[in-house]
PDB file of C-alpha atoms in Angstrom:
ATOM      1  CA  UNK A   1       7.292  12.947  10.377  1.00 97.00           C
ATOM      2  CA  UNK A   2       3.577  11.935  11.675  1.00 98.00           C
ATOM      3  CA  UNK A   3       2.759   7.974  11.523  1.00 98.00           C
ATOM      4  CA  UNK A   4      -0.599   7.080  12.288  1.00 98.00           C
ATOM      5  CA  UNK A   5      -1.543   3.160  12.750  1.00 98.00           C
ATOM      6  CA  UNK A   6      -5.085   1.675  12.329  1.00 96.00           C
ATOM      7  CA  UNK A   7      -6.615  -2.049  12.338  1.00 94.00           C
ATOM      8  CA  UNK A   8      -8.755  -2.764   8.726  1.00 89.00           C
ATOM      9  CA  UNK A   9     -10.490  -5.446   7.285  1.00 75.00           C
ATOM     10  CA  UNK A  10     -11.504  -9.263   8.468  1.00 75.00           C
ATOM     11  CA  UNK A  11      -8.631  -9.915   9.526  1.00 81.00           C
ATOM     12  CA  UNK A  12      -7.664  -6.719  11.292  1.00 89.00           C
ATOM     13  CA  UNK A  13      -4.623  -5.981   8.982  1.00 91.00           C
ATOM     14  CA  UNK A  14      -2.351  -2.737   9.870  1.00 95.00           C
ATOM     15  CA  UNK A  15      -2.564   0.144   8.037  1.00 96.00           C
ATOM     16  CA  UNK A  16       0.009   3.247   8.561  1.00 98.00           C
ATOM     17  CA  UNK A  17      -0.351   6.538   6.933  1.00 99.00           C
ATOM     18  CA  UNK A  18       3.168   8.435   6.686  1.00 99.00           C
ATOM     19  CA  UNK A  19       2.888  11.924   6.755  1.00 99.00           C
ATOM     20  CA  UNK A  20       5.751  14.664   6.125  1.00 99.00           C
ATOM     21  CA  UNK A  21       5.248  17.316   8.623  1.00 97.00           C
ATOM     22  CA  UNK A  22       7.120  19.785   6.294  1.00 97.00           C
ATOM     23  CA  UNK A  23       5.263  19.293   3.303  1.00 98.00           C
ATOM     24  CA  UNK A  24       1.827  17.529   3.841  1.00 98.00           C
ATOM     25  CA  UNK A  25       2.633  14.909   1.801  1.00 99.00           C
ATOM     26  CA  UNK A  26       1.300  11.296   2.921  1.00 99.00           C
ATOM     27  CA  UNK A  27       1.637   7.734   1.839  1.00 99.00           C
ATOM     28  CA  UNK A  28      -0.518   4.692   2.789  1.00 99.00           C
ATOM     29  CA  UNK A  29       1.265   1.665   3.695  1.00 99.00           C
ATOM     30  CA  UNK A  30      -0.778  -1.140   2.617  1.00 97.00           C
ATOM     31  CA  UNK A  31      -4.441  -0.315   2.141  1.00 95.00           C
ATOM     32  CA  UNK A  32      -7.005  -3.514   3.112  1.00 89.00           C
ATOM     33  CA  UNK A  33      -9.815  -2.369   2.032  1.00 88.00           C
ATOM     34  CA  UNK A  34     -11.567   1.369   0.832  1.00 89.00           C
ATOM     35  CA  UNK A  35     -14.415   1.990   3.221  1.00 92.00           C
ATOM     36  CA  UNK A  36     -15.746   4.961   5.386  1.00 94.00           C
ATOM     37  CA  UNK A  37     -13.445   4.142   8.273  1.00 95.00           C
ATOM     38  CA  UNK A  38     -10.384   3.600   5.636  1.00 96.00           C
ATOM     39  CA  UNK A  39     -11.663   7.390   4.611  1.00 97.00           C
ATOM     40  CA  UNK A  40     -11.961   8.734   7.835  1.00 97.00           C
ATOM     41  CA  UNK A  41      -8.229   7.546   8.864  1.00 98.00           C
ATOM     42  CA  UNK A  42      -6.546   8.722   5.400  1.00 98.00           C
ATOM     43  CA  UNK A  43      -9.110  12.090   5.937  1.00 97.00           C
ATOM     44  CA  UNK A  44      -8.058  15.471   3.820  1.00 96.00           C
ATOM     45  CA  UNK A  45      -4.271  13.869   3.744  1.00 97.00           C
ATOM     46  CA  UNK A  46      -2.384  14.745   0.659  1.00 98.00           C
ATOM     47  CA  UNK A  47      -1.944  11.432  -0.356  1.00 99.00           C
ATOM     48  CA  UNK A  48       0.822  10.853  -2.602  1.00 99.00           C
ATOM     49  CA  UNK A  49       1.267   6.858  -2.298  1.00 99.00           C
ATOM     50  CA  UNK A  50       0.394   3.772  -1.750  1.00 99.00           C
ATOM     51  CA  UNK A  51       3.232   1.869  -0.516  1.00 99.00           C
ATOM     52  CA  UNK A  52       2.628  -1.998  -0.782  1.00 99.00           C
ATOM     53  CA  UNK A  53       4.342  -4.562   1.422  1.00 98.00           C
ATOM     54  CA  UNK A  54       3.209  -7.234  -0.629  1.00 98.00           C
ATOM     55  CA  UNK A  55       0.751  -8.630  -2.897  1.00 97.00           C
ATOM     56  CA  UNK A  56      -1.176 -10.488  -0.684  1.00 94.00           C
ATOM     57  CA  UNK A  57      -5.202  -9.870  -1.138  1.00 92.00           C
ATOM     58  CA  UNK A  58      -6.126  -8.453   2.562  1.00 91.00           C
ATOM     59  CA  UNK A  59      -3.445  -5.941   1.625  1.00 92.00           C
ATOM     60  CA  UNK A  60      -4.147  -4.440  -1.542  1.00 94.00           C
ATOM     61  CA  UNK A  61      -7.907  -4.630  -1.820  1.00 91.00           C
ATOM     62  CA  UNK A  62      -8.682  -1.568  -1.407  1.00 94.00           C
ATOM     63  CA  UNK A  63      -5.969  -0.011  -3.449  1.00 97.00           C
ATOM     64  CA  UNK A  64      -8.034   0.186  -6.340  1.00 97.00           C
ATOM     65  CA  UNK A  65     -10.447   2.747  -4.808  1.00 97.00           C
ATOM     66  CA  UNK A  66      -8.127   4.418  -2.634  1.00 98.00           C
ATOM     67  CA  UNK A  67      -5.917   5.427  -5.823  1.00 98.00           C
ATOM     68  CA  UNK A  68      -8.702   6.793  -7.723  1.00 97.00           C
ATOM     69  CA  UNK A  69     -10.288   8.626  -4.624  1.00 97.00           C
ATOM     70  CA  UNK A  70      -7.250  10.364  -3.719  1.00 98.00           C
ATOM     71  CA  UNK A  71      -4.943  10.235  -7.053  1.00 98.00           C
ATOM     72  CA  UNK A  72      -2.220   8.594  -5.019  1.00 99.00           C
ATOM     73  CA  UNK A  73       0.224   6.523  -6.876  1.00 99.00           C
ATOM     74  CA  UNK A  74       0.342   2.635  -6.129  1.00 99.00           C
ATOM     75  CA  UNK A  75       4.045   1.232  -5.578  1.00 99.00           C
ATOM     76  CA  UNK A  76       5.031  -2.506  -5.258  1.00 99.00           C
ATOM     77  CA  UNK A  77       7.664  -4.744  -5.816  1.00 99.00           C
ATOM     78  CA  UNK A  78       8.083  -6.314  -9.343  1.00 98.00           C
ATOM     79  CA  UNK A  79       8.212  -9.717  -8.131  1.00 98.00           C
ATOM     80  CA  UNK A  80       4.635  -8.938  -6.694  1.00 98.00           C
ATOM     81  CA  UNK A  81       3.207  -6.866  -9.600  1.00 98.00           C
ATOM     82  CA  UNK A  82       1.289  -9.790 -11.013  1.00 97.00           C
ATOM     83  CA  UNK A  83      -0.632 -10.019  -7.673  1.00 96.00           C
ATOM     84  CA  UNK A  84      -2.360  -6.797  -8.248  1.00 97.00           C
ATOM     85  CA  UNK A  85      -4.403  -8.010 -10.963  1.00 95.00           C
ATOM     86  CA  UNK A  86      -5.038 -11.779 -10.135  1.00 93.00           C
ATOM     87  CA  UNK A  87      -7.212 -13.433  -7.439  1.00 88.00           C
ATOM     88  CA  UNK A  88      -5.276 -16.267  -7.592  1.00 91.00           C
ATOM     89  CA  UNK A  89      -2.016 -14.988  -7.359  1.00 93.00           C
ATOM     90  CA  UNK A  90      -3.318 -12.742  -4.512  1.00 92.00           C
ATOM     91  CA  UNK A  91      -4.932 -15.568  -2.747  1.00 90.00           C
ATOM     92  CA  UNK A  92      -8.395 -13.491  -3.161  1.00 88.00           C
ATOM     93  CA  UNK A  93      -9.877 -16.880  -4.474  1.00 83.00           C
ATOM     94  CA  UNK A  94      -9.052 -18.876  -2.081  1.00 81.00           C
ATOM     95  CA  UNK A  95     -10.613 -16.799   0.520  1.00 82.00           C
ATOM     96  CA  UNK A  96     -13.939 -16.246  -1.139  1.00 78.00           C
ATOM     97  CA  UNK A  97     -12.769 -12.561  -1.529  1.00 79.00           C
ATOM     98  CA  UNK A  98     -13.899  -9.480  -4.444  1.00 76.00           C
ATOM     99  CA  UNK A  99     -10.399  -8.466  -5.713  1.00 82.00           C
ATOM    100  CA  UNK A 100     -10.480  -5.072  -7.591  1.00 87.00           C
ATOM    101  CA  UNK A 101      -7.537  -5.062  -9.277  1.00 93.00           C
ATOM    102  CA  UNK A 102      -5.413  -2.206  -9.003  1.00 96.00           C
ATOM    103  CA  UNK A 103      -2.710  -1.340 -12.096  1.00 97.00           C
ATOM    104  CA  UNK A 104       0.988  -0.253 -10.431  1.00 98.00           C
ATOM    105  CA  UNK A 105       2.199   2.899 -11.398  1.00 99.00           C
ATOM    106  CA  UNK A 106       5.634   2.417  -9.640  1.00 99.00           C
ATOM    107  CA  UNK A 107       7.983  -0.663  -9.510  1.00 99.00           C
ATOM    108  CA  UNK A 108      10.136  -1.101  -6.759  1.00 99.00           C
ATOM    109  CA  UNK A 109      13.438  -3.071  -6.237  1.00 98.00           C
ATOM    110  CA  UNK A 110      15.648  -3.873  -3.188  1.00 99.00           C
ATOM    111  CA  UNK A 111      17.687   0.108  -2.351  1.00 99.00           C
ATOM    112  CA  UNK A 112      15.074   2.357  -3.946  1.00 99.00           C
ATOM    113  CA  UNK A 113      14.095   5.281  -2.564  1.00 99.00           C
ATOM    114  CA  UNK A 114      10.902   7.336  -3.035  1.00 99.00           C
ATOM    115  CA  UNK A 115      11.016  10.866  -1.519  1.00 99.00           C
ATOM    116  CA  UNK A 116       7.656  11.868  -0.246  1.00 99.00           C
ATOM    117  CA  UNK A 117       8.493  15.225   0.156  1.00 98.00           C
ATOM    118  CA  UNK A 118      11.052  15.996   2.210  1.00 98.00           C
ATOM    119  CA  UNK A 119      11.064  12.197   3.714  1.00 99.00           C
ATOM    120  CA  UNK A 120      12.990   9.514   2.149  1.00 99.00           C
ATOM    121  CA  UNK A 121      11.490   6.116   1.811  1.00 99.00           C
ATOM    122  CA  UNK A 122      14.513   3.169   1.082  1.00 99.00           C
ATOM    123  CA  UNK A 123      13.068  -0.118   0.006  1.00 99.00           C
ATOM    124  CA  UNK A 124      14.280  -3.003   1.729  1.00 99.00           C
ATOM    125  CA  UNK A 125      13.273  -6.602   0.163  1.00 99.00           C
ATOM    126  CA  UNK A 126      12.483  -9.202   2.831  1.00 99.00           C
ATOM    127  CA  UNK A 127      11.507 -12.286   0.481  1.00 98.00           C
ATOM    128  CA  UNK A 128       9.694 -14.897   2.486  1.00 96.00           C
ATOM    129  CA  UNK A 129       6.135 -14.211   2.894  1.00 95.00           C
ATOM    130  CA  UNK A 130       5.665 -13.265  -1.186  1.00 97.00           C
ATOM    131  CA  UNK A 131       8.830 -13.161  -3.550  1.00 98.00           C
ATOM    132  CA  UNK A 132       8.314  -9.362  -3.045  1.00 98.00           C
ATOM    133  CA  UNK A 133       7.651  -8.679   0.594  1.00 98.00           C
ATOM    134  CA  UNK A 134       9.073  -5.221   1.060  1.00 99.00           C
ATOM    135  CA  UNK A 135       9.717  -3.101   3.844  1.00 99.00           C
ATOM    136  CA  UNK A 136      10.244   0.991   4.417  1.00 99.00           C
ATOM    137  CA  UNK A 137      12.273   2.613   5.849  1.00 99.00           C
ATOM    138  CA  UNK A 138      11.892   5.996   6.913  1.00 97.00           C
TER     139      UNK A 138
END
């Protein structure tokens, strides 16, 4: 397994980009925003997901692009799946931000476990920031 780790957006957010070493398959943890440099870190990746943390704006605004650039599938929580498509929710509104909305294509719940090749990903719920804060394990 390759991780790589990069700073994005205002308010220098983390993104990680989880790549199997066996299979070339990648997934984006949290994606703040779809730019050149968000390009240039996810590069010719085979990008298979997005994996949210949580709904929160300045981590899924660039989701949107990302998953139509690369074809990658978006995964979040359900108790977070109404963020994706609401500035409010998302707090995008009360930061003067653009949300793009982004639609899920996989819900999530505390135990799941999305192979990314030959990687397994378990979902952990950590409730407390959002309802649906989430964490991977790898």
């Amino acid at each position: 397994m390759k991780v790589k780790q990069q700073h994005f957006g205002s308010i220098n957010n983390n993104c990680y980009l989880i790549t199997d070493e066996t299979t070339g398959k990648s997934a984006l943890v949290d994606c703040t925003e779809a730019s050149d440099k968000m390009y240039d870190f996810i590069g010719n990746a085979d990008l298979e997901y997005i994996l949210l943390t949580h709904g929160h704006f300045d981590h899924i605004i660039g989701a949107r692009d990302v998953k139509e650039k690369y074809g990658a599938k978006v995964v979040v929580s359900a108790p977070d799946e109404p963020m994706l498509s609401s500035g409010k929710l998302s707090l995008a509104s009360f930061m003067d931000a653009v949300q793009n909305n982004v639609k899920s294509d996989i819900v999530v719940s505390d135990g799941d476990v999305i192979n990314l090749g030959s990687l397994e990903i378990k979902v952990i719920a950590t409730p407390g920031h959002t309802k649906g804060s989430v964490c991977y394990l790898v």
